[in-house]
Each structure stands twice: as structure tokens, then as C-alpha cells.
mmCIF file of C-alpha atoms (C1' of nucleotides) and ligand atoms in Angstrom:
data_model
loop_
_atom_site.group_PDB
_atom_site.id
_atom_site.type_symbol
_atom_site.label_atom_id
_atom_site.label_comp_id
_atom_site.label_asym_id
_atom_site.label_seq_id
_atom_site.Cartn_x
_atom_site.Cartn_y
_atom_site.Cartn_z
ATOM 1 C CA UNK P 64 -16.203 -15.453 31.616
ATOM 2 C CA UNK P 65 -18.087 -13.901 28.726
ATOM 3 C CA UNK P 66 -20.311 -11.704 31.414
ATOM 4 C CA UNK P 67 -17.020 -10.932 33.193
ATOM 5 C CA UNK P 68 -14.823 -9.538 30.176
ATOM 6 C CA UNK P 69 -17.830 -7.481 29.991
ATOM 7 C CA UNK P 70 -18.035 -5.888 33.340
ATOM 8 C CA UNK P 71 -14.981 -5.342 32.946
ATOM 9 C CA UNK P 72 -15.339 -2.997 29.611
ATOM 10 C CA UNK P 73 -18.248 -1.473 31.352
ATOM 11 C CA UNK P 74 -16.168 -0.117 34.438
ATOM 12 C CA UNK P 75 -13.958 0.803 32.058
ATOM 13 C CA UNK P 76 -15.803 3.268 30.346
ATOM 14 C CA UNK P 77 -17.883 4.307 33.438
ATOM 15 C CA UNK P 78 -15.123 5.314 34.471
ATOM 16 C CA UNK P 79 -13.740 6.967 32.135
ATOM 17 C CA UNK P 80 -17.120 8.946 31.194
ATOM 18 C CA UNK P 81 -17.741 6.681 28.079
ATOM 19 C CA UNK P 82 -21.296 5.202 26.873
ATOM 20 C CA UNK P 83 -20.878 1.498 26.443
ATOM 21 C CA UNK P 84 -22.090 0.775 22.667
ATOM 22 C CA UNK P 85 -22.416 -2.677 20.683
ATOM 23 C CA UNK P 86 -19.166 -1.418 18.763
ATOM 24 C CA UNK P 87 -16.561 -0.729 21.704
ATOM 25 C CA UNK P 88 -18.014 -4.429 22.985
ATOM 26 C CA UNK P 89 -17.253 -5.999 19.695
ATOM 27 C CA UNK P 90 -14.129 -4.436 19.388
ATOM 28 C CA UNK P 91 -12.972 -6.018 23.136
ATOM 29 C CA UNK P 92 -14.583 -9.313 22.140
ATOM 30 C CA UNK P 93 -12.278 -9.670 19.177
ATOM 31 C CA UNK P 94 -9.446 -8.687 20.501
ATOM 32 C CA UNK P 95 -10.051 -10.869 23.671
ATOM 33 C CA UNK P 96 -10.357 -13.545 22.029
ATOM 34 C CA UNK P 97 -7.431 -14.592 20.653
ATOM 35 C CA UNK P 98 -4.179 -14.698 21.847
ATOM 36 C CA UNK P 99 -2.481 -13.685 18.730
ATOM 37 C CA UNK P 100 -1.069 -10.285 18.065
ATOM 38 C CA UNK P 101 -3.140 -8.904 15.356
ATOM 39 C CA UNK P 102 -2.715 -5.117 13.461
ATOM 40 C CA UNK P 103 -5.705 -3.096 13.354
ATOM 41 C CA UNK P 104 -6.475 -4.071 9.821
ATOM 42 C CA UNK P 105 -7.271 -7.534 10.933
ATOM 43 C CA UNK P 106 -9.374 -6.707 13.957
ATOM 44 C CA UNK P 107 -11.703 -4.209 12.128
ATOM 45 C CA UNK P 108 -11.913 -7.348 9.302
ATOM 46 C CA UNK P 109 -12.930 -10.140 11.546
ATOM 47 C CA UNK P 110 -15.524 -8.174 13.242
ATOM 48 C CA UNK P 111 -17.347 -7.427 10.035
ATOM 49 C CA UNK P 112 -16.981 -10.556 8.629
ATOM 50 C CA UNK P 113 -19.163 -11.240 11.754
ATOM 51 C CA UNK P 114 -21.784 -8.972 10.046
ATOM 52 C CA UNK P 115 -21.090 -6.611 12.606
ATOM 53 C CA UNK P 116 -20.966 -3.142 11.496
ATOM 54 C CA UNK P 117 -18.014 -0.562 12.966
ATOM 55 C CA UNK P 118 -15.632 1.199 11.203
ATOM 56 C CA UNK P 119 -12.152 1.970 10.962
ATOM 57 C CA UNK P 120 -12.085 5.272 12.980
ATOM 58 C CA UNK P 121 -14.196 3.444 15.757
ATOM 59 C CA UNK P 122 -12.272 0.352 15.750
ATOM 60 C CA UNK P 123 -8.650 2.640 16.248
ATOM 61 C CA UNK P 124 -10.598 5.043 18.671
ATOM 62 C CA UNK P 125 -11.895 2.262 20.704
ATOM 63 C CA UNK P 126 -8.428 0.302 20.890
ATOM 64 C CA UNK P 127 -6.974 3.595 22.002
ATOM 65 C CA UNK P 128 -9.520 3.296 25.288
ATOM 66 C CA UNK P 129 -8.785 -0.310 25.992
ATOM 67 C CA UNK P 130 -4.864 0.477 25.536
ATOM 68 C CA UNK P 131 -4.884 3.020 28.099
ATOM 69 C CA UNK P 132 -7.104 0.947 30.178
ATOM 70 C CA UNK P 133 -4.401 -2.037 29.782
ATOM 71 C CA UNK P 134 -6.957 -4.269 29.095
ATOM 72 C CA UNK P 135 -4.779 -4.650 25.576
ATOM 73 C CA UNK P 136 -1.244 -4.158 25.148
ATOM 74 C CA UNK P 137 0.298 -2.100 21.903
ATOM 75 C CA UNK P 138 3.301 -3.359 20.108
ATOM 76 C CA UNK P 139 5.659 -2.267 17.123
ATOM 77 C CA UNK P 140 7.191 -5.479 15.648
ATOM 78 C CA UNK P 141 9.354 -2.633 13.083
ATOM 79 C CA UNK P 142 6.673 -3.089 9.924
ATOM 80 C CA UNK P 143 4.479 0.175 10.534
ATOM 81 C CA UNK P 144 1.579 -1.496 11.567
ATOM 82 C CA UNK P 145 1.064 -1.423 15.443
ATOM 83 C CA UNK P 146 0.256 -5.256 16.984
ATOM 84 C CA UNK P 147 -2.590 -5.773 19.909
ATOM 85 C CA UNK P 148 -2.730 -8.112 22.132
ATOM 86 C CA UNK P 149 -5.337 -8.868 25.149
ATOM 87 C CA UNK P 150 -4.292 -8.502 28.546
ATOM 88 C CA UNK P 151 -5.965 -11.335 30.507
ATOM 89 C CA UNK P 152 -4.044 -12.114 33.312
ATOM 90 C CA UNK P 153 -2.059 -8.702 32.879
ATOM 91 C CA UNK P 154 1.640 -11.107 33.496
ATOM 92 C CA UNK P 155 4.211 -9.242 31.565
ATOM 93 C CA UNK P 156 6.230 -10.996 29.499
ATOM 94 C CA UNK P 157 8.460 -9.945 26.041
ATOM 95 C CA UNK P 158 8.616 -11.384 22.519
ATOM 96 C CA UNK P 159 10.861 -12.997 20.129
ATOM 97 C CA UNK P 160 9.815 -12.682 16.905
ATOM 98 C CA UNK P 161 11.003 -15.599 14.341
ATOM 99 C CA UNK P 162 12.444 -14.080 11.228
ATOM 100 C CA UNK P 163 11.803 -16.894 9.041
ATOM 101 C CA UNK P 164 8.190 -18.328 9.983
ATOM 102 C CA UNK P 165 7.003 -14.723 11.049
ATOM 103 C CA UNK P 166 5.951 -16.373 14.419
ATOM 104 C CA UNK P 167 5.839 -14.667 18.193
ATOM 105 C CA UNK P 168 7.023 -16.387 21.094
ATOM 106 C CA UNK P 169 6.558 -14.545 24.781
ATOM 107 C CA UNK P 170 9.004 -15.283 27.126
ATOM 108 C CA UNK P 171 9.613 -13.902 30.948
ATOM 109 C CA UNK P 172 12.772 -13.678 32.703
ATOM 110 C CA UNK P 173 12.909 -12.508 36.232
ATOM 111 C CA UNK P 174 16.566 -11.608 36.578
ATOM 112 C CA UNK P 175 16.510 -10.115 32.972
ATOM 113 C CA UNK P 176 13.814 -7.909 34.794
ATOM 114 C CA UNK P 177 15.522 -7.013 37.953
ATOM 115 C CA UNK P 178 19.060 -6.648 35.738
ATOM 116 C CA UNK P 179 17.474 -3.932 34.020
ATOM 117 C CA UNK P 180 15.692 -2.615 36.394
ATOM 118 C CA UNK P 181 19.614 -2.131 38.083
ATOM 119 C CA UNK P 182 20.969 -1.078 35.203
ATOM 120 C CA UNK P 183 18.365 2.164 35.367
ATOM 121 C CA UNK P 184 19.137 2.627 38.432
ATOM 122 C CA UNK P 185 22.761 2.792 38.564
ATOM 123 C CA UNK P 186 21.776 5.598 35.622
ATOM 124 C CA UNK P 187 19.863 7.489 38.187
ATOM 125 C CA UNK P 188 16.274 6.496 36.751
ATOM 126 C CA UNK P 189 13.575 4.471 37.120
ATOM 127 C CA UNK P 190 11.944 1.929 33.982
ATOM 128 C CA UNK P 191 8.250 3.424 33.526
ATOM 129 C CA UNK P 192 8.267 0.588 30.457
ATOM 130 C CA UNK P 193 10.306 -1.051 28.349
ATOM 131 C CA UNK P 194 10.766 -2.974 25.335
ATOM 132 C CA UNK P 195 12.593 -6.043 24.641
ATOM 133 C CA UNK P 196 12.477 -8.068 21.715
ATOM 134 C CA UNK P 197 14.492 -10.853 20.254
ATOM 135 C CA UNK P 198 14.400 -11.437 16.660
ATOM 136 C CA UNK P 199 15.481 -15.015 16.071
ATOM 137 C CA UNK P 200 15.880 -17.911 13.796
ATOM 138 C CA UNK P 201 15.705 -21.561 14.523
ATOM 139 C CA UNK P 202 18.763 -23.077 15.053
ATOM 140 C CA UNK P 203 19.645 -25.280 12.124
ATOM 141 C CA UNK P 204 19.047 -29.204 11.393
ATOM 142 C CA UNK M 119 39.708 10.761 9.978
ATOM 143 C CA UNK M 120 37.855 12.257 7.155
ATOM 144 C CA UNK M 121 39.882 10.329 4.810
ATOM 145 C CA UNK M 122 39.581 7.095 6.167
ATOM 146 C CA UNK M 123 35.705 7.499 6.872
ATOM 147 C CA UNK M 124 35.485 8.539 2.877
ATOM 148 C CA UNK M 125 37.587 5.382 2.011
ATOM 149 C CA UNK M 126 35.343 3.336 3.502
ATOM 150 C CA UNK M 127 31.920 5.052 1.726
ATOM 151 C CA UNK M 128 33.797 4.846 -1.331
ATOM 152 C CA UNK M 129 35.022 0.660 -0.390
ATOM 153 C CA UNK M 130 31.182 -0.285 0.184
ATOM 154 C CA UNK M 131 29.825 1.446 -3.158
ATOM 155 C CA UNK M 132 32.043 -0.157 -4.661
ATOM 156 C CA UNK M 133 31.006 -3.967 -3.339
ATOM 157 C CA UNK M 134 27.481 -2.590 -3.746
ATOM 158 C CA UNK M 135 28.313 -1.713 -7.564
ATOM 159 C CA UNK M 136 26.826 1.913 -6.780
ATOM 160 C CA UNK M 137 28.826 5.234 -8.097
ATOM 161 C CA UNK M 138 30.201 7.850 -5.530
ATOM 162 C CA UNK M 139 28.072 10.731 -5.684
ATOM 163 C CA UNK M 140 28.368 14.067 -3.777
ATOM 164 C CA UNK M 141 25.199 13.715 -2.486
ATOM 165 C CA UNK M 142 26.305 10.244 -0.935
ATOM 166 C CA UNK M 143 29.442 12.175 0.297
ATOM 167 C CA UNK M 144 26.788 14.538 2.220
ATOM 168 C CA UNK M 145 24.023 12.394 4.046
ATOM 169 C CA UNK M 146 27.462 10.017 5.390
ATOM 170 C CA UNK M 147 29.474 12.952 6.892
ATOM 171 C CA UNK M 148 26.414 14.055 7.873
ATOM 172 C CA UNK M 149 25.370 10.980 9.985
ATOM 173 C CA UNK M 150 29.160 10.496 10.957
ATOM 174 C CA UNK M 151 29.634 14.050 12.296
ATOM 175 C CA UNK M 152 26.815 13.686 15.153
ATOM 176 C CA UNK M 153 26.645 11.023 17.651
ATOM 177 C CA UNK M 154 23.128 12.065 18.451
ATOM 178 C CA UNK M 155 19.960 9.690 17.033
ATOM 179 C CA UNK M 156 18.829 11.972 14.579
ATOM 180 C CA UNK M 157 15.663 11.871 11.773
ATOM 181 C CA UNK M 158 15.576 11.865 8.216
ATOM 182 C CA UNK M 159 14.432 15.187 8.279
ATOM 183 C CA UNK M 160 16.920 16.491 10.576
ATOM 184 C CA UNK M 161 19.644 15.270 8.638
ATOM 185 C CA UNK M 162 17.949 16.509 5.541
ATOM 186 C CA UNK M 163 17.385 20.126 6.689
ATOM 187 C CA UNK M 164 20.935 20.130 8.178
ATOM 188 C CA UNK M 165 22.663 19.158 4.780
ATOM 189 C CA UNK M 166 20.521 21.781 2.683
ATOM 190 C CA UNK M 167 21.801 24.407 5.865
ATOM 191 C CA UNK M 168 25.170 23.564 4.661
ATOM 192 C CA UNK M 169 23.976 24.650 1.051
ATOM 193 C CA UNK M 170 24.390 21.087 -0.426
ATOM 194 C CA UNK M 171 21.747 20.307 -2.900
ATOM 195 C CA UNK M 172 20.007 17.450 -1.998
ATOM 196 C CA UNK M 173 16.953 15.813 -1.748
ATOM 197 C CA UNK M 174 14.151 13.848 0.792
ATOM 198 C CA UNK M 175 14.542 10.894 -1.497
ATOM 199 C CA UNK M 176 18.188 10.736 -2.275
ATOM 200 C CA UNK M 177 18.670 10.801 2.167
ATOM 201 C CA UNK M 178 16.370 8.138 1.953
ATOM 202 C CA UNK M 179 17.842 6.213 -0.099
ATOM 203 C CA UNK M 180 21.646 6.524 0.516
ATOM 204 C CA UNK M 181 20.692 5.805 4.593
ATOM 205 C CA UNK M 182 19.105 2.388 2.793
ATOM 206 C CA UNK M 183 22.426 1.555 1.809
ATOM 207 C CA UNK M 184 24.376 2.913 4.947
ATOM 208 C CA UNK M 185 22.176 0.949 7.264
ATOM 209 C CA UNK M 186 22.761 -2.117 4.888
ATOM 210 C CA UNK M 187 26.862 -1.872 5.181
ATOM 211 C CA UNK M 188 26.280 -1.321 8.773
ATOM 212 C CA UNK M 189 27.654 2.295 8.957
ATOM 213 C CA UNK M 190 24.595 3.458 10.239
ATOM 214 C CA UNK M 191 21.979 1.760 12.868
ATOM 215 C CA UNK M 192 18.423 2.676 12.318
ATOM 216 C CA UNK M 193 15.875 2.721 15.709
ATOM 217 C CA UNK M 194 12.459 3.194 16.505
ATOM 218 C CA UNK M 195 11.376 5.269 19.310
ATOM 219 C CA UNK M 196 7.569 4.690 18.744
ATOM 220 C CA UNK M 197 6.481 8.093 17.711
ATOM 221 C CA UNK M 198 6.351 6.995 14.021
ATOM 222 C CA UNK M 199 9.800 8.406 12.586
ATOM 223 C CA UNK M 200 13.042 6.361 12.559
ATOM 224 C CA UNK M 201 15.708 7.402 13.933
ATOM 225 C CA UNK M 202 19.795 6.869 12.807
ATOM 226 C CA UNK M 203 23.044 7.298 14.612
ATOM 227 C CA UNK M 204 26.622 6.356 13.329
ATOM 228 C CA UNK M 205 28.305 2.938 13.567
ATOM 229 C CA UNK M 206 31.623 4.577 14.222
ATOM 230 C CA UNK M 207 33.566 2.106 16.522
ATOM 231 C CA UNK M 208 30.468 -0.627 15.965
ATOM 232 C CA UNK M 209 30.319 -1.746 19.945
ATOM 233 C CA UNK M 210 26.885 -2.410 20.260
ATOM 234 C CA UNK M 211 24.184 -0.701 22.781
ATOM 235 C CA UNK M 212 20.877 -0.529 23.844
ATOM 236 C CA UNK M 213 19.295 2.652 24.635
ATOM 237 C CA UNK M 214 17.159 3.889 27.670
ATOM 238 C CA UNK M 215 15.024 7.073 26.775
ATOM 239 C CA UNK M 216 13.832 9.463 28.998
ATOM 240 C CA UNK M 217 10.008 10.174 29.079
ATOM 241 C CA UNK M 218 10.302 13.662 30.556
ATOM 242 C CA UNK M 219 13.516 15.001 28.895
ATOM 243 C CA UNK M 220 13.745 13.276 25.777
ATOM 244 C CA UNK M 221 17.536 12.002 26.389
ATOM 245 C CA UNK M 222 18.871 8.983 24.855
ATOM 246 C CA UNK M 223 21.575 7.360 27.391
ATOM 247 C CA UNK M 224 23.501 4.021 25.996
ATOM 248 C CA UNK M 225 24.196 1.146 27.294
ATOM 249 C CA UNK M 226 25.722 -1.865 27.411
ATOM 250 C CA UNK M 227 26.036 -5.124 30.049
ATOM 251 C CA UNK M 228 27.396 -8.210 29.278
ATOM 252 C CA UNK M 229 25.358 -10.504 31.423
ATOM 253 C CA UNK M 230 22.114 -9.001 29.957
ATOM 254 C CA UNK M 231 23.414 -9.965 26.073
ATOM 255 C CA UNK M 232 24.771 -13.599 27.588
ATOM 256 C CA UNK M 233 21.086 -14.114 29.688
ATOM 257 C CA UNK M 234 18.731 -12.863 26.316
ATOM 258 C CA UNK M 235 20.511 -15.476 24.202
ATOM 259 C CA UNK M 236 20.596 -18.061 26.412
ATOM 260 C CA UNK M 237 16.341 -17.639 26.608
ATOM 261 C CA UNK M 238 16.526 -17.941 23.131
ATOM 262 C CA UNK M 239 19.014 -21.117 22.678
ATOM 263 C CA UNK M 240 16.443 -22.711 25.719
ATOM 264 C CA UNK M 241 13.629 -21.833 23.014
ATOM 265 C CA UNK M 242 15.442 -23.763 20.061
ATOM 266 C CA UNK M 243 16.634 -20.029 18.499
ATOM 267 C CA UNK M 244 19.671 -17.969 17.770
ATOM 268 C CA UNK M 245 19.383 -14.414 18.631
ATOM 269 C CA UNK M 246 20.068 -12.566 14.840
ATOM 270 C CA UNK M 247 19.175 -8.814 16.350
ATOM 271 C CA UNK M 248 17.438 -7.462 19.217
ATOM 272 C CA UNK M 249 15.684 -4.563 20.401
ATOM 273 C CA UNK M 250 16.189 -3.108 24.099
ATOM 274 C CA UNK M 251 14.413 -0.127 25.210
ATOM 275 C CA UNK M 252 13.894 1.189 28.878
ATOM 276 C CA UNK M 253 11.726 3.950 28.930
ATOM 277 C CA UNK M 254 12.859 5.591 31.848
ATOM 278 C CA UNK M 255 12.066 8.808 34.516
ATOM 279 C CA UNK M 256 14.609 10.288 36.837
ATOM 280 C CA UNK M 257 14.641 9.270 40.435
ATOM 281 C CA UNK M 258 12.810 12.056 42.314
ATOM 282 C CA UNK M 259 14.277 14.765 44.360
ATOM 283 C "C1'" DT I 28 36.161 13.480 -24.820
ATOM 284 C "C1'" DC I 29 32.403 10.365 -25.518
ATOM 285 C "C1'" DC I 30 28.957 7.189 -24.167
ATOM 286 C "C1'" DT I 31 26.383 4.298 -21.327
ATOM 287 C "C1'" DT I 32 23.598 4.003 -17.608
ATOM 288 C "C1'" DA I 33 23.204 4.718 -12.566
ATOM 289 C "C1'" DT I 34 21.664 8.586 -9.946
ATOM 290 C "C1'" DT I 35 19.077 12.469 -8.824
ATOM 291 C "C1'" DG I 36 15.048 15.518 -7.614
ATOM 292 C "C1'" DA I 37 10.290 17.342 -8.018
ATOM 293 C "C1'" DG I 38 6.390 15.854 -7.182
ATOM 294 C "C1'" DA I 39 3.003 12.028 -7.096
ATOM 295 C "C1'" DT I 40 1.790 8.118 -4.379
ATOM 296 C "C1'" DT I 41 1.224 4.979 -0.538
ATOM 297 C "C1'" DG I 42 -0.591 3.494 3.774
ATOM 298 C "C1'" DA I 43 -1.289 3.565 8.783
ATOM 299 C "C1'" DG I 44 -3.497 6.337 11.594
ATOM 300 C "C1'" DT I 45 -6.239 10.712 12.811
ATOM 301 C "C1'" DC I 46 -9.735 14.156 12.275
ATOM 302 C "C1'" DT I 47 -14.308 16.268 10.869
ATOM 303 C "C1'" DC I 48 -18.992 16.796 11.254
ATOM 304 C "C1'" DA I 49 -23.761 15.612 10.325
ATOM 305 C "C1'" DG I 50 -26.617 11.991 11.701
ATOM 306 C "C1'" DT I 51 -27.426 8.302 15.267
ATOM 307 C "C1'" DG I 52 -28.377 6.299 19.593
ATOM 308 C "C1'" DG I 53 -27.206 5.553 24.846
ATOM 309 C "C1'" DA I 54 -29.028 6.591 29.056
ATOM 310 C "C1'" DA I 55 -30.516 9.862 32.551
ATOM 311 C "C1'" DA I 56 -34.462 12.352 33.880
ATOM 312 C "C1'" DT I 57 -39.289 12.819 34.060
ATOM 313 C "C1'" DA U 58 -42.564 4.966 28.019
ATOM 314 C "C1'" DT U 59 -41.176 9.388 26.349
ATOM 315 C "C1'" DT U 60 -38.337 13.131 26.097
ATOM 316 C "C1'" DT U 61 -34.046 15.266 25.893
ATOM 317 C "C1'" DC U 62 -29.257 15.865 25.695
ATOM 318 C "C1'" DC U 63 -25.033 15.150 23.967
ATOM 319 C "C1'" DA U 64 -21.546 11.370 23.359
ATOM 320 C "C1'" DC U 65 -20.738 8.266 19.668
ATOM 321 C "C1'" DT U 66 -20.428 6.688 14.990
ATOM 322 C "C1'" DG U 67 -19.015 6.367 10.074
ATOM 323 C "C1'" DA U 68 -17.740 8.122 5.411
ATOM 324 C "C1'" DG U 69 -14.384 10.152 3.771
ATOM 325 C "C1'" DA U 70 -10.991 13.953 4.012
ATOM 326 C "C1'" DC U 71 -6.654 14.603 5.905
ATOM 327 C "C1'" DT U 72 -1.724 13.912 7.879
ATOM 328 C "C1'" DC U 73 2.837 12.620 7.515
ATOM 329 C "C1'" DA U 74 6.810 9.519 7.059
ATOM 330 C "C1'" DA U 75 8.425 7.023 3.576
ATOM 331 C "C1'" DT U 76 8.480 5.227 -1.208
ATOM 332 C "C1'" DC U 77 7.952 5.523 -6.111
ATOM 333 C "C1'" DT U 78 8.088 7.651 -10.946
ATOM 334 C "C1'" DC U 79 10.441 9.287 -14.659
ATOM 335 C "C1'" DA U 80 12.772 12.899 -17.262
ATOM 336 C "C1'" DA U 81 17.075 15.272 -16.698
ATOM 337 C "C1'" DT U 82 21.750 14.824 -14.970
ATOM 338 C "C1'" DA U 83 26.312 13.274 -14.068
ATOM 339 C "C1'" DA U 84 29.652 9.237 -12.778
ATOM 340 C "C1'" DG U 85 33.298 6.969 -14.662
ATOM 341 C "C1'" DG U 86 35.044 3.488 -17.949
ATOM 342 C "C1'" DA U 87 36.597 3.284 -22.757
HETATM 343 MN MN1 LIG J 573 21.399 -5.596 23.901
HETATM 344 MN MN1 LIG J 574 22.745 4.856 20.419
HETATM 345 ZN ZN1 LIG J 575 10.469 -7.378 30.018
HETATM 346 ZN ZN1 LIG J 576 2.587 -11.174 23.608
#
DNA sequence: TCCTTATTGAGATTGAGTCTCAGTGGAAAT
DNA sequence: ATTTCCACTGAGACTCAATCTCAATAAGGA
């Protein structure tokens, strides 16, 4: 698993021309693994709290690489700070975002999908991406 | 029209306890005269054009209290600066931007509201705002 | 008109994210 | 293994939307 998440980063950056470095590696291995969506802040923390040394610039620079790879998925939850995510299993799904206990739920929705996806259409376009977020509270008692 | 739309400025600063300034006058009619989604900056420079003194922070903060009332509806379009358009008639709509032009085209579909909170209510949440964004290209030919 | 105090504006500040550039190190070639 | 090249890194400067500060101004009630 651990040898395959890095093959993985290393065809990455083959391909894209990059040098594979201990940094870009400990930037994936953060990210990958945990399933929480986490601002930049937090990732460059963690990984030098593990007396690993990287820095800011490197840690945005390399999550740029791994975005555009869509090995981790970008997200704006409307506070400034941009949220990342791994892509494991690369299913997409969408968020609701509890406005009292701060917490993200994913959800997936195949006719929410395809109604959309109509919707466009009937427009005259095609959805490249999208973004759909629910910002919820629990229901009471 | 102009009347009515000053009445109710003039209603909310009052509930709000806040004084009617000119400068509140401005960034309002300025917002209510466009039904485009427009920046702060944009508004801003297009108030000064109409030689009204005002400033960055006084926009700022009088859109605060707009988008409070619900006269005005703040968005993000992910490049970092917020966008506002007027809450004239206050039917709600989603947006779907085009990636090569720029455009903003609304929307609106009834099933998609019902079938986003039902997702929610199945997750034990009420749906208090949402976000819907289709980032979309034009069919080709 | 007077007086209190909310409001304003110039400019400083914040903070996420980007850029610069001299020094470092990956990796291809020998 | 050594050399060589040049991509990569990191400290800190910089950007830019948005917020804050505070002295001067102007609502608006008395
Ligand atoms: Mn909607
Ligand atoms: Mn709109
Ligand atoms: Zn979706
Ligand atoms: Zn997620």
C-alpha cells in the first residue's frame, strides 16, 4: 500500500518532468493519510512535527502538483483557507458541512448528478466540474 | 422604484440601529442598478466614476450589512474575490459559470432543491444554505 | 442650533498564497 | 564512484483582498 502510494507519486512526477525528493513524498504521505480535509497550515505542521524539514513554499508548490495530478482534491469551505483532501479511490462525491460542530459529511447522489448534468445541457453546455455543498444543522432533539 | 428600494435601505438601518448615510445611499443603488455579479472593486471604482466620495472600507462595510438584511447575496467563484449581485425579487438560484467565456447563467429546478434536502434530512440535517456551482463549457460546434 | 456619538476615509495591518534567488541535491552520464 | 547539470528547496520578500485603526466628520435627536 505504502510502496504503491509511492509509485504512484513517482509516475507522477516522471511524468510530469519532476525529480522525486524526500519533501514532495512527505507532503503525499500526509495528505494520504488521513481522510480529513485539512488547510495547508495543518499539513505543513504535521509534517514537521514529524521532524521532517519542508517549508511552506514547498509544501503549497508540491500540493499544486498532486492537485493537478488528482491524486488530492482542492476545496473552498467559504473561510479563505483552501481544504485538501486525498483522492484514493478517485469516487466523487460532495460535502455538507455542519454549521454548528464544524464537521464534513460526503455524500453521492446519482440522479442529483445526472439532473445536473441535464440541466447544463438543456443550457447548451457541458459540466467540466462542479461544486455542491450543503451547509446544515442537525435537526433538533 | 427608487423610492421604494430607498425605503427599504432606510427600514433595515433603522432595525440595525445604523444612521442613513450618503455613502450607504451609493454602494445600495449601486448593487441594485446591475444584475451582473460584480466585485468590491468594481462597485467601488464605479461609484467614485459617478464622482461620489467614497471609500474601499466604507463598500466593505455597508455590503456587510446588505448581505446581512439579505438585499445582497455574496458568492465565491474561486479566484479569491467575492462576488455580489442584488436580492431584488429574492427567488433563489444557483449559478453555472462558463470556463471559456466567463458568463454567469442562473438557475433554478425544483426537483434538484427537493432531492439536496432530502440527502440531508436522510443524514439527520436541515439544509440552512447551499452552494451550487457547475462549471461549465459550451457544447462544440 | 447644539450635542452626542455613529460613521467615514487614509493608510496601516492581516493572512493565505506566491515569488525570488542563492544554495542544495537528484539523477543521468561517464 | 565521480562528475556535472540544473531542478528543487527554503527564508523571507511580496501580493492582494479584506479588515482594522483612529482622528476628523456628519447624522439626527433634543
Ligand atoms: Mn440550489
Ligand atoms: Mn446570480
Ligand atoms: Zn456532485
Ligand atoms: Zn470529501
Amino acid at each position: 500500500m505504502v510502496d504503491k502510494s509511492l509509485k504512484v507519486l513517482k509516475d507522477i512526477l516522471r511524468k510530469e518532468g519532476l525529480r522525486f525528493t524526500s519533501q514532495r513524498q512527505s507532503v503525499w504521505d500526509e495528505i494520504r493519510g488521513s481522510h480529513e480535509h485539512r488547510d495547508a497550515e495543518d499539513i505543513y505542521m504535521c509534517i514537521r512535527n514529524n521532524d521532517v524539514r519542508v517549508s511552506r513554499a514547498t509544501v503549497y508548490r508540491t500540493i499544486d502538483v498532486l492537485v493537478k495530478n488528482r491524486l488530492v482534491r482542492k476545496m473552498e469551505v467559504g473561510d479563505g483557507r483552501s481544504r485538501y483532501e486525498p483522492r484514493l479511490d478517485d469516487e466523487h462525491h460532495d460535502h455538507m458541512i455542519c454549521e454548528e460542530t464544524g464537521d464534513i459529511i460526503e455524500f453521492f447522489n446519482e440522479e442529483l448528478e445526472n439532473l445536473q448534468e441535464k440541466i447544463a445541457n438543456d443550457h447548451g453546455y457541458t459540466v467540466v466540474r462542479h461544486v455542491h455543498q450543503l451547509f446544515v444543522k442537525p435537526f433538533p432533539e
